[in-house]
PDB file of C-alpha atoms and ligand atoms in Angstrom:
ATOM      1  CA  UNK J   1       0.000   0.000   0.000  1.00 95.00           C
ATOM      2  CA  UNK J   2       1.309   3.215  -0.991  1.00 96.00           C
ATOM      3  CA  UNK J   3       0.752   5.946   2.104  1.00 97.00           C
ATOM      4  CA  UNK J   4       0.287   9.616   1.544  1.00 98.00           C
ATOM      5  CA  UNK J   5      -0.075  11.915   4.713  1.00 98.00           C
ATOM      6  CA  UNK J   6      -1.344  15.011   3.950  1.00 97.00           C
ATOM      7  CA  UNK J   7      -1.916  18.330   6.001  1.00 97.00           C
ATOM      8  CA  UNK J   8      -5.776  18.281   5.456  1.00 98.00           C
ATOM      9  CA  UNK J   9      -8.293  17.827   3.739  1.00 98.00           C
ATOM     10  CA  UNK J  10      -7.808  20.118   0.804  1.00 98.00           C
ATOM     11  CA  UNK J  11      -4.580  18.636   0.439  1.00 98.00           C
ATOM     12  CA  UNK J  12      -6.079  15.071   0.617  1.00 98.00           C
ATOM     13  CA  UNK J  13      -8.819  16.153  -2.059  1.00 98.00           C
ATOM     14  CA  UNK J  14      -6.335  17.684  -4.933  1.00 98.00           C
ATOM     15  CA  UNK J  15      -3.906  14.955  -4.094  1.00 98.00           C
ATOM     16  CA  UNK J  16      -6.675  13.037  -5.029  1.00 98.00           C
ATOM     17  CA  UNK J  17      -8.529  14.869  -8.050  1.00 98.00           C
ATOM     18  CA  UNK J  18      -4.767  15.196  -9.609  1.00 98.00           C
ATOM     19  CA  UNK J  19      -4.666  11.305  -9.618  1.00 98.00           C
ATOM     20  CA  UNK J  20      -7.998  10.953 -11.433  1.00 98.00           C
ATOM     21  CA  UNK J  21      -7.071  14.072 -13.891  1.00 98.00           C
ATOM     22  CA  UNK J  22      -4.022  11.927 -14.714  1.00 98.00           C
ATOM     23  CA  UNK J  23      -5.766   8.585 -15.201  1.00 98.00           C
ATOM     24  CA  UNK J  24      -8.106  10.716 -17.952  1.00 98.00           C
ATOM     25  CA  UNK J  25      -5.481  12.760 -19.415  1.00 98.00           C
ATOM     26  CA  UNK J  26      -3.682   9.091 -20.057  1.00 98.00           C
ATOM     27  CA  UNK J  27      -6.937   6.966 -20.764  1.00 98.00           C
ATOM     28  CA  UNK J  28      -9.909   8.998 -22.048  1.00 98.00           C
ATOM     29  CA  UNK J  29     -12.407   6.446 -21.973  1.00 98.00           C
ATOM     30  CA  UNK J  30     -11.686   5.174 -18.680  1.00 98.00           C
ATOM     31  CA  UNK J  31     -13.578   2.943 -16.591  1.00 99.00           C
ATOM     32  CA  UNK J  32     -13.842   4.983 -13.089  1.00 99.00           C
ATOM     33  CA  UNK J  33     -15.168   3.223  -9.917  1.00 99.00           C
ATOM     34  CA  UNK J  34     -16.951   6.080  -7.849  1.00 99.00           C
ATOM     35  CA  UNK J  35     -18.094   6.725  -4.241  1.00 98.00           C
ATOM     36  CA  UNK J  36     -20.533   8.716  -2.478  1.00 98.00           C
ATOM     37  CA  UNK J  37     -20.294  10.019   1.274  1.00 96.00           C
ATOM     38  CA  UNK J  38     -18.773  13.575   2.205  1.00 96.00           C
ATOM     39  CA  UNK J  39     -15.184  12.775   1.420  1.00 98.00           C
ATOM     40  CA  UNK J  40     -15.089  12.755  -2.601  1.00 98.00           C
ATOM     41  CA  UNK J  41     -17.026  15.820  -2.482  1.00 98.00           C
ATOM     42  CA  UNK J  42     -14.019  18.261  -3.065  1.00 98.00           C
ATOM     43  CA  UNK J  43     -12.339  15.778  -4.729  1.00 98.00           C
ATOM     44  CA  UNK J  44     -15.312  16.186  -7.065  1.00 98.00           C
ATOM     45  CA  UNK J  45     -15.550  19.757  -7.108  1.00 98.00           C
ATOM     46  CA  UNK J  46     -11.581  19.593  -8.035  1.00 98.00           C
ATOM     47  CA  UNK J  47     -13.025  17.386 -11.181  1.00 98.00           C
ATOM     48  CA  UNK J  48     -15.566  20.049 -12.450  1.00 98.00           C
ATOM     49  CA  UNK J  49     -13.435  22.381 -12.200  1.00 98.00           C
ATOM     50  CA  UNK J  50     -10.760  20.128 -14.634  1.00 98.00           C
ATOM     51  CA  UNK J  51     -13.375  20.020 -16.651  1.00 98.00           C
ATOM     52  CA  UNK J  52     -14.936  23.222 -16.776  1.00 98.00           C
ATOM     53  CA  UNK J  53     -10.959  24.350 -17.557  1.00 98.00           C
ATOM     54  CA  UNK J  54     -10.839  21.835 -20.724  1.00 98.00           C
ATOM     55  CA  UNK J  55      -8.049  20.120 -18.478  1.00 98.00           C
ATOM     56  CA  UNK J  56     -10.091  16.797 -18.814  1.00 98.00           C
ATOM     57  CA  UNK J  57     -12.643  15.400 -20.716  1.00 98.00           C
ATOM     58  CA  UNK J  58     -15.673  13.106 -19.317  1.00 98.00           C
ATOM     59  CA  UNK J  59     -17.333  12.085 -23.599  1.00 98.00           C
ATOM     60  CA  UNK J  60     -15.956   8.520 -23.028  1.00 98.00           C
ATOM     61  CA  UNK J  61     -16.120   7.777 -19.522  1.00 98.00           C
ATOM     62  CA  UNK J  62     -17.870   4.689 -17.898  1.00 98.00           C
ATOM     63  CA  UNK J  63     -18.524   4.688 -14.692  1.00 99.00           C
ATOM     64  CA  UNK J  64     -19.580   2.481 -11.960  1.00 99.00           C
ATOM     65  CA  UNK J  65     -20.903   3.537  -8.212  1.00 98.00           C
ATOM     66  CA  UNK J  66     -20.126   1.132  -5.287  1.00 98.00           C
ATOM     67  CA  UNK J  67     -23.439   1.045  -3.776  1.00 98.00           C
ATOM     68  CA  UNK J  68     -26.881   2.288  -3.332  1.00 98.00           C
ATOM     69  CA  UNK J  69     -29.795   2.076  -0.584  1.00 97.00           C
ATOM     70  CA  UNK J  70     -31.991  -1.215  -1.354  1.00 96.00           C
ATOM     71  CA  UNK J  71     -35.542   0.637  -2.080  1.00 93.00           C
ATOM     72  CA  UNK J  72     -34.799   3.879  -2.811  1.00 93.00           C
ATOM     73  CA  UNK J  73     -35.067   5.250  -6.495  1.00 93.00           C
ATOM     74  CA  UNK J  74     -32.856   7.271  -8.091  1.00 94.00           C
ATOM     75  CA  UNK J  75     -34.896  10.352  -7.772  1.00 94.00           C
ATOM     76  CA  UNK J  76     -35.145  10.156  -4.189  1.00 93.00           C
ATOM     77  CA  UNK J  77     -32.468  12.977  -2.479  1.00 93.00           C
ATOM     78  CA  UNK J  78     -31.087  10.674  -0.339  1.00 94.00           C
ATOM     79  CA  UNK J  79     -30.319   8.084  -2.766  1.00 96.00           C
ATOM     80  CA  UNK J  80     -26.657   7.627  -4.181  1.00 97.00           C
ATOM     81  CA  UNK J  81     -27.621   8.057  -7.784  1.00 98.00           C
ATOM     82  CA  UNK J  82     -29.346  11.519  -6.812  1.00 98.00           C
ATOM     83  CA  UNK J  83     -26.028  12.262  -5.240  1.00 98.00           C
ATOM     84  CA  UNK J  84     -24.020  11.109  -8.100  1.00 98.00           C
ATOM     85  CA  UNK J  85     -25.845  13.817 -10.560  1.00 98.00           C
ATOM     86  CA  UNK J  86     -25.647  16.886  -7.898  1.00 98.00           C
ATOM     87  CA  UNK J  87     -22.390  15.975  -7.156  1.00 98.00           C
ATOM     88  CA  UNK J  88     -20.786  15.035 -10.147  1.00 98.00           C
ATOM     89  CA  UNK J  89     -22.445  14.272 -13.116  1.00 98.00           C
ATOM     90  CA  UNK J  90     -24.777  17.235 -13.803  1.00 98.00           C
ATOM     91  CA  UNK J  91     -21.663  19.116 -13.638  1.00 98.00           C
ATOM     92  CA  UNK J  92     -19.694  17.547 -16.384  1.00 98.00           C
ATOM     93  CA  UNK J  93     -19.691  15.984 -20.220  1.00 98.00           C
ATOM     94  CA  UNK J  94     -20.336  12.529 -19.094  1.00 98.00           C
ATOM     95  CA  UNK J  95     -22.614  10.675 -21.319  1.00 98.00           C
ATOM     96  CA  UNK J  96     -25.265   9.255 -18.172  1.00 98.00           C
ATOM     97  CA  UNK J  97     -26.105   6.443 -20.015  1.00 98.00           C
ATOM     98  CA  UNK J  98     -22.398   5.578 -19.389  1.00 98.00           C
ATOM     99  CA  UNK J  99     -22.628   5.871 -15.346  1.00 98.00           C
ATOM    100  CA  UNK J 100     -24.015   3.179 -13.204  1.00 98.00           C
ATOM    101  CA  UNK J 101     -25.471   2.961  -9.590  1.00 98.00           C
ATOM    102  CA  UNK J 102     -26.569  -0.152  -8.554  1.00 98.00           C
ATOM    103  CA  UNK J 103     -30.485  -0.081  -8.958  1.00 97.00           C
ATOM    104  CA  UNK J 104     -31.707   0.344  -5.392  1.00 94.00           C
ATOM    105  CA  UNK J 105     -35.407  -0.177  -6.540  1.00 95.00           C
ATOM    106  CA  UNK J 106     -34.625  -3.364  -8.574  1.00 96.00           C
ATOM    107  CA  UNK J 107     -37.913  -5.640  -8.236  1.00 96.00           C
ATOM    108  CA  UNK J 108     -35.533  -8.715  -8.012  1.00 97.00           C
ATOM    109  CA  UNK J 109     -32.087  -7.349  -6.436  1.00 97.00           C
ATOM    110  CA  UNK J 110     -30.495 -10.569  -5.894  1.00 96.00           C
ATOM    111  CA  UNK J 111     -30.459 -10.621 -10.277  1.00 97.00           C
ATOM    112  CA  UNK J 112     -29.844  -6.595 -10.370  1.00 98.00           C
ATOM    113  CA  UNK J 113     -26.721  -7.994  -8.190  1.00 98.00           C
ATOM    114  CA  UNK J 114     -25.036 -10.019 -10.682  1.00 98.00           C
ATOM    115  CA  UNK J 115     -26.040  -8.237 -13.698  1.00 98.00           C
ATOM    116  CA  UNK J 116     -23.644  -5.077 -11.978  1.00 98.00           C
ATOM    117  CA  UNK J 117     -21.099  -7.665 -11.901  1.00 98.00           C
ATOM    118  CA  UNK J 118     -21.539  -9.100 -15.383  1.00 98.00           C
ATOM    119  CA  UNK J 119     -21.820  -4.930 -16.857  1.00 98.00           C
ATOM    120  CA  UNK J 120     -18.544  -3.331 -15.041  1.00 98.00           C
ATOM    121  CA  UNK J 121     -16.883  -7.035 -16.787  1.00 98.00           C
ATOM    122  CA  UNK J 122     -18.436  -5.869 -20.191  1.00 98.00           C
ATOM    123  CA  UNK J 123     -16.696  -2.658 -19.756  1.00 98.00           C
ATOM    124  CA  UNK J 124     -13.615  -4.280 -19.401  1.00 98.00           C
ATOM    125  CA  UNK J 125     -13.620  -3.659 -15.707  1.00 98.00           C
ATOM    126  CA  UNK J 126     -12.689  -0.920 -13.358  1.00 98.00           C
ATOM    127  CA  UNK J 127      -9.703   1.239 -14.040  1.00 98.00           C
ATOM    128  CA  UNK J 128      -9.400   3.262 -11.353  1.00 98.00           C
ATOM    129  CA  UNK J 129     -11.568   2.320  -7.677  1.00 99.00           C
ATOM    130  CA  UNK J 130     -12.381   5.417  -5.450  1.00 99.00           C
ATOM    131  CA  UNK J 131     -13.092   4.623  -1.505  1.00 98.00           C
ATOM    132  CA  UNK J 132     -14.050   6.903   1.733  1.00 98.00           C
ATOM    133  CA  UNK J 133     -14.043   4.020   4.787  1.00 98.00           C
ATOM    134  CA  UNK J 134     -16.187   4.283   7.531  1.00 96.00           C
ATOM    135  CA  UNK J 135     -15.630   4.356  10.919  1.00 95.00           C
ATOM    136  CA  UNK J 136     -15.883   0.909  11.466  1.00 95.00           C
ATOM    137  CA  UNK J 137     -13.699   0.304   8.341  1.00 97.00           C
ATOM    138  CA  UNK J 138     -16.116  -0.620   5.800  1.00 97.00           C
ATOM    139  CA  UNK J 139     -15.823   0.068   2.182  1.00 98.00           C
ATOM    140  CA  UNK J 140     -18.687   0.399   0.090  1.00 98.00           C
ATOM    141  CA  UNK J 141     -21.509  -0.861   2.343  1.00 97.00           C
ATOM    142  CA  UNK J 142     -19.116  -4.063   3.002  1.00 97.00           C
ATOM    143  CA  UNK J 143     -19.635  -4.029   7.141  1.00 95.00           C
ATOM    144  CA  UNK J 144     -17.049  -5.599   9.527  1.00 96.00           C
ATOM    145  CA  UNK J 145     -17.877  -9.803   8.568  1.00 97.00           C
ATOM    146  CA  UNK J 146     -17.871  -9.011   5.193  1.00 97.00           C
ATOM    147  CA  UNK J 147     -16.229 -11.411   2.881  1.00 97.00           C
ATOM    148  CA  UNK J 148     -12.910 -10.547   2.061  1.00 97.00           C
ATOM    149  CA  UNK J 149     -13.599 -12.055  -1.838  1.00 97.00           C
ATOM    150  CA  UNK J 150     -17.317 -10.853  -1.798  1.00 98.00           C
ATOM    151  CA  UNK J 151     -19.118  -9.890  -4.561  1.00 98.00           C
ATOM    152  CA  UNK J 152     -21.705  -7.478  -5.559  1.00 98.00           C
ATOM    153  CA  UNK J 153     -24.542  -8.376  -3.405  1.00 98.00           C
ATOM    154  CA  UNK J 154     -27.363  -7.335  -0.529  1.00 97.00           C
ATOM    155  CA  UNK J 155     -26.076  -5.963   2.837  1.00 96.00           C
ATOM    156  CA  UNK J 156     -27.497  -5.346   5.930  1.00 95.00           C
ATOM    157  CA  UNK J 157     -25.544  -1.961   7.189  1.00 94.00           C
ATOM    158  CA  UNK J 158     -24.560  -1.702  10.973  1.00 93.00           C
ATOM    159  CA  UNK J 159     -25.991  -0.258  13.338  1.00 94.00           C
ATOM    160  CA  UNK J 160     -23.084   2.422  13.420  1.00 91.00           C
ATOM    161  CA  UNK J 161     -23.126   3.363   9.507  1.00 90.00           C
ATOM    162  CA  UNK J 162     -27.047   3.874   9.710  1.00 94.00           C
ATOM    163  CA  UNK J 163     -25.942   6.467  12.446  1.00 93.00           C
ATOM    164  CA  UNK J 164     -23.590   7.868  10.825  1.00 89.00           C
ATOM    165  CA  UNK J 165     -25.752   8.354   7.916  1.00 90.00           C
ATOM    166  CA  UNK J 166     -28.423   9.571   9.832  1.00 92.00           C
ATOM    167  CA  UNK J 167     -27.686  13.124   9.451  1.00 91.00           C
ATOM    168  CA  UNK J 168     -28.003  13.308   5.489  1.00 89.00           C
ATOM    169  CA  UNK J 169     -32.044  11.965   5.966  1.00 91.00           C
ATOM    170  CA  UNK J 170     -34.980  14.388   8.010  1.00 91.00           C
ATOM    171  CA  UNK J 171     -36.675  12.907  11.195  1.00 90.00           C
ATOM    172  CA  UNK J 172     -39.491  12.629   9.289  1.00 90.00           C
ATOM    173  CA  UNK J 173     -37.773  10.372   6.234  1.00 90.00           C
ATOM    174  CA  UNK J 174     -37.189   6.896   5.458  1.00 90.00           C
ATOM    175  CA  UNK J 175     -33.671   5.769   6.108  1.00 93.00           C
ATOM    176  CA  UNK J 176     -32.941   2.287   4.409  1.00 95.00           C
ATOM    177  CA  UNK J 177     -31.233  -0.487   6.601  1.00 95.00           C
ATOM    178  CA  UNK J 178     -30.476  -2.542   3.737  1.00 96.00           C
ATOM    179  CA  UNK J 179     -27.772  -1.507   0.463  1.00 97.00           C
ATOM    180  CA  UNK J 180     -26.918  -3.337  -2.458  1.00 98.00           C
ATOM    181  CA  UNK J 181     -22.869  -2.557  -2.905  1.00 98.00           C
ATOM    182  CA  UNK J 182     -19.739  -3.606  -4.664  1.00 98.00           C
ATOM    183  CA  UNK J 183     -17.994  -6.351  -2.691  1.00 98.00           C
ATOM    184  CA  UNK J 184     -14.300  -6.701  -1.948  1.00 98.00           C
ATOM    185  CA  UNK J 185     -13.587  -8.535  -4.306  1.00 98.00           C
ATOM    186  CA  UNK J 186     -15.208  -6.577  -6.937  1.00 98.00           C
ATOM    187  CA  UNK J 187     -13.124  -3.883  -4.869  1.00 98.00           C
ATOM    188  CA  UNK J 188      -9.932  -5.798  -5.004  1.00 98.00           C
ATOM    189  CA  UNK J 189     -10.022  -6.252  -8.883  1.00 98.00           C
ATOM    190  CA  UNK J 190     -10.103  -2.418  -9.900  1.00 98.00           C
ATOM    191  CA  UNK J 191      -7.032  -2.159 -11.583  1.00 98.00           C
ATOM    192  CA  UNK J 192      -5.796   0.685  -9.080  1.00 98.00           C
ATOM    193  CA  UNK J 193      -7.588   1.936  -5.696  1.00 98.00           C
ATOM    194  CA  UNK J 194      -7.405   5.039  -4.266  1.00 99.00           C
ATOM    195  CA  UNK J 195      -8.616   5.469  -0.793  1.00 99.00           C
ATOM    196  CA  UNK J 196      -9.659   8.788   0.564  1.00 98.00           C
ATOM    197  CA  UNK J 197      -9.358   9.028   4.588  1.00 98.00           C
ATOM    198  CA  UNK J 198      -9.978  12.604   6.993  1.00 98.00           C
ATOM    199  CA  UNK J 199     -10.526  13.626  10.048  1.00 98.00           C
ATOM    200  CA  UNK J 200      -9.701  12.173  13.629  1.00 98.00           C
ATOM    201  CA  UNK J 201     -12.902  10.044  13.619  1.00 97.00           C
ATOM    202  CA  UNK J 202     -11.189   7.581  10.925  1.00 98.00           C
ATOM    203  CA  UNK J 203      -7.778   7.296  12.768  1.00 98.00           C
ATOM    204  CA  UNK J 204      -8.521   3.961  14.240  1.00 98.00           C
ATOM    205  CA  UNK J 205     -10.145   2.281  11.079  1.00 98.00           C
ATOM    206  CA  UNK J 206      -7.252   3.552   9.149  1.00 98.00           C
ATOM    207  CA  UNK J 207      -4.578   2.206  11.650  1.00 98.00           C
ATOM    208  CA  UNK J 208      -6.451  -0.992  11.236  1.00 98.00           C
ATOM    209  CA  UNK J 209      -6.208  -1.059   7.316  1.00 98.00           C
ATOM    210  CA  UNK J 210      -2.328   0.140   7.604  1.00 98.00           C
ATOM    211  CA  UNK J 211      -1.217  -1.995  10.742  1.00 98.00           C
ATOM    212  CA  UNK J 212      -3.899  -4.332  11.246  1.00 97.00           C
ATOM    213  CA  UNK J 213      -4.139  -7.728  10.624  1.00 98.00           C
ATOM    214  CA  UNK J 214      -5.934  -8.977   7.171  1.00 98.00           C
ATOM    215  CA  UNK J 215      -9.575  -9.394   8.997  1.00 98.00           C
ATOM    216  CA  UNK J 216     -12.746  -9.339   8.014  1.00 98.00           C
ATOM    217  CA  UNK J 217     -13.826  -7.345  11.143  1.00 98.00           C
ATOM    218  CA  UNK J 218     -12.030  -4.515   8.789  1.00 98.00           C
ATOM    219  CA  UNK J 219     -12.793  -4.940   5.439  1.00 98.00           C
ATOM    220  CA  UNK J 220     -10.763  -1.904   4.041  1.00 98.00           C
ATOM    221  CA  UNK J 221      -8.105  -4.247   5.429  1.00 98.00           C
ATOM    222  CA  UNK J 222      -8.260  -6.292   2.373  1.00 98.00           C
ATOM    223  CA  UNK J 223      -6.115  -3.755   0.756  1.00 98.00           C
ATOM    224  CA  UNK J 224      -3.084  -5.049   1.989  1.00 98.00           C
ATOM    225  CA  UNK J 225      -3.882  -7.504  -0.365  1.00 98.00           C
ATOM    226  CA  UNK J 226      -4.096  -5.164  -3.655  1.00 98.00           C
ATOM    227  CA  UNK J 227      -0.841  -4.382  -5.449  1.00 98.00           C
ATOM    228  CA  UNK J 228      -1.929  -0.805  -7.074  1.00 98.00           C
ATOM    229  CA  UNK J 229      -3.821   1.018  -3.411  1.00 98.00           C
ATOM    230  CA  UNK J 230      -2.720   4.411  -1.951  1.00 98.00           C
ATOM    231  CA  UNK J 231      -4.490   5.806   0.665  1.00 98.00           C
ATOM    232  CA  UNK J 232      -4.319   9.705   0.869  1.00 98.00           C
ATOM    233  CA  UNK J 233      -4.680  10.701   4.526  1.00 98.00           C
ATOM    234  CA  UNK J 234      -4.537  14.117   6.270  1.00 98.00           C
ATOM    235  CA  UNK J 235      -2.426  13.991   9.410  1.00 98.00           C
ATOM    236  CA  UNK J 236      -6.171  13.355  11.911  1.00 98.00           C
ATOM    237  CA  UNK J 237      -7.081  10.224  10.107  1.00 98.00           C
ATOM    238  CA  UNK J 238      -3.218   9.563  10.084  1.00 98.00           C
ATOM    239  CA  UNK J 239      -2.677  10.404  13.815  1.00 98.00           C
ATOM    240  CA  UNK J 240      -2.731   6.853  15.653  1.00 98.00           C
ATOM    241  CA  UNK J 241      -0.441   4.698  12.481  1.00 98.00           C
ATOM    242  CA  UNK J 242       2.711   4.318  14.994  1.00 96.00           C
ATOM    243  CA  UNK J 243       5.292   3.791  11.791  1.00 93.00           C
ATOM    244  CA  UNK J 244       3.685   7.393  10.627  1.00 95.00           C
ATOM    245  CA  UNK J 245       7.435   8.850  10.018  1.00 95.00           C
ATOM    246  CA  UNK J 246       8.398   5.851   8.096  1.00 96.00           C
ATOM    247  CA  UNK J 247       5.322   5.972   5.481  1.00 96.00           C
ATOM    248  CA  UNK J 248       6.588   9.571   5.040  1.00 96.00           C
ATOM    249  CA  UNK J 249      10.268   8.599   4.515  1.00 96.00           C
ATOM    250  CA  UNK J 250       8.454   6.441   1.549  1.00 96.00           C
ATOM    251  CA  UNK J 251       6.835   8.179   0.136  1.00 94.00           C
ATOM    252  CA  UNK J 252       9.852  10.890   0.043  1.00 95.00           C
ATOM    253  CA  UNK J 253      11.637   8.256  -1.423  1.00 95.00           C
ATOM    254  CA  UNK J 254       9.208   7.491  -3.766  1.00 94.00           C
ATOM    255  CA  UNK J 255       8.484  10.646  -5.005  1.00 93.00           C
ATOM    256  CA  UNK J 256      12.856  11.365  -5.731  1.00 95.00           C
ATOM    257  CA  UNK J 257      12.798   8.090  -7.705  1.00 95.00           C
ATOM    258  CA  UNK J 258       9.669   9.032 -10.068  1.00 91.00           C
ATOM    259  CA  UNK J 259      11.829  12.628 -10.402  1.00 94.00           C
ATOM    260  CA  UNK J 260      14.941  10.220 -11.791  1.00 94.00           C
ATOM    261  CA  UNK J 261      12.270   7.967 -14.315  1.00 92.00           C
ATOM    262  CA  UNK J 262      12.425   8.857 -18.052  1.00 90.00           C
TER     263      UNK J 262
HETATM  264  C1  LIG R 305     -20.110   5.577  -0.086  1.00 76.82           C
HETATM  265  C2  LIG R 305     -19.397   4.487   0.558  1.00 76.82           C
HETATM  266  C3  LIG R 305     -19.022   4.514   1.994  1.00 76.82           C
HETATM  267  C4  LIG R 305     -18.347   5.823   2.406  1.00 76.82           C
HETATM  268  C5  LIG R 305     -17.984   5.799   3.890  1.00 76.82           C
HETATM  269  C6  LIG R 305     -17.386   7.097   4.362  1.00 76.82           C
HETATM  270  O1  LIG R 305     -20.362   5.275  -1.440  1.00 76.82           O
HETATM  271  O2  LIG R 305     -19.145   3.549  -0.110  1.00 76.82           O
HETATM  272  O3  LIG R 305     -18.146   3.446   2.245  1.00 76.82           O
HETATM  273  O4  LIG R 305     -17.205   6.014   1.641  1.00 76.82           O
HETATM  274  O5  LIG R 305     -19.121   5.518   4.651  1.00 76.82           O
HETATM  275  O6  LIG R 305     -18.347   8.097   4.291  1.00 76.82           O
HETATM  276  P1  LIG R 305     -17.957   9.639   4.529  1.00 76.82           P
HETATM  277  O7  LIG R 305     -17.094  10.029   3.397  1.00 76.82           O
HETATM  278  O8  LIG R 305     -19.271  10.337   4.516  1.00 76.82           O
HETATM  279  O9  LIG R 305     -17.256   9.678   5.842  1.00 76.82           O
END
């Protein structure tokens, strides 16, 4: 896993626009894996505004979101899709028949399930994976018990993620307990991941992904396991790793060799 500590979370979300403006600039028709929560927010902001400066171009983009509330349709506010297209999508020259959300209101989402898999396969699979993690360490909706080679499939979401999610639905609204996401190992074949971590209230799920052992109790700790992931931290989410200075000392190192490369 590649580690890069960052000041904050500006830092964190150029860091991390400049690696998807790269990954178009090299590959225009791109297969992006997307993510929805308050993290990429900036990160998409940084996007539109690539775009917006002819720095980028969305025309032959695919794209394909982790997850989605079971029984919510994509008009609904609260859904992922609806986030997608206030977010993102209304906001750039994607094609939208080219972006996927898993289909929340599927009348059979056990078959919606596979045929996610069997599309983001058509498409020749995912280039580049974006992740937040949750507090408990989940990725996509995958909860702590997760499969480590799961697939895309029905989960039940914890008892902390529905509180943590609380605060994007009214009293007065329905809040689904049930998602249909990406598993890891639809994660774990993206041909690069790039995981997006701030804030103090992620320093212990991000010590277990970096120092933990591989465990289903946290799935983002499957990523030890993938040989193209870099986590882009800000020095909260960073604050508990205990080999913090050498992960900098990398990544100095790193960053001096790429300066030597042809
Ligand atoms: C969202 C998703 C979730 C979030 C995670 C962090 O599509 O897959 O795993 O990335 O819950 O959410 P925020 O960024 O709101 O802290």
């Amino acid at each position: 896993m590649q580690i890069v500590i960052l000041k904050d979370s500006a830092e964190v979300a150029a860091y991390g626009a400049d690696i998807f403006i790269k990954q178009l600039q090299k590959k225009a028709n791109s297969v992006l894996g997307l993510a929805t929560g308050s993290t990429p927010v900036s990160l998409y902001r940084g996007l539109i505004e690539a775009c917006d400066a002819k720095l980028v171009s969305f025309r032959d983009v695919t794209s394909f979101n982790l997850d989605e509330y079971l029984g919510l349709e994509g008009t609904h506010p609260q859904s992922y899709r609806y986030f997608m297209n206030q977010q993102l999508f209304n906001h750039i020259d994607i094609n939208k028949a080219q972006t996927h959300v898993p289909p929340g209101d599927a009348d059979n989402p056990l078959e919606a399930c596979v045929g996610y898999e069997e599309k983001i396969e058509a498409a020749g699979g995912i280039d580049i994976q974006l992740l937040g993690i949750g507090r408990n360490g989940h990725i996509g909706f995958n909860e702590p018990s997760s499969g480590l080679m799961s697939r895309t499939r029905v989960k039940t979401l914890t008892k902390a993620t529905i509180e943590d999610n609380a605060r994007f639905f009214r009293d007065d609204e329905y809040q689904p307990h049930l998602s249909m996401t990406m598993g890891i190992g639809t994660i774990l074949d993206a041909k690069r991941v790039v995981l997006l971590a701030t804030g103090e209230n992620k320093a212990d799920a991000i010590l277990a992904t970096v120092e933990g052992p591989l465990m289903a109790a946290c799935p983002a700790s499957a990523l030890q396991l993938h040989t193209d992931a870099v986590l882009v931290i800000d020095e909260a989410a960073a604050s508990k790793l205990s080999d913090r200075d050498f992960y900098i000392h990398i990544e100095n190192e790193n960053q001096k060799l790429m300066a030597k490369l042809p």
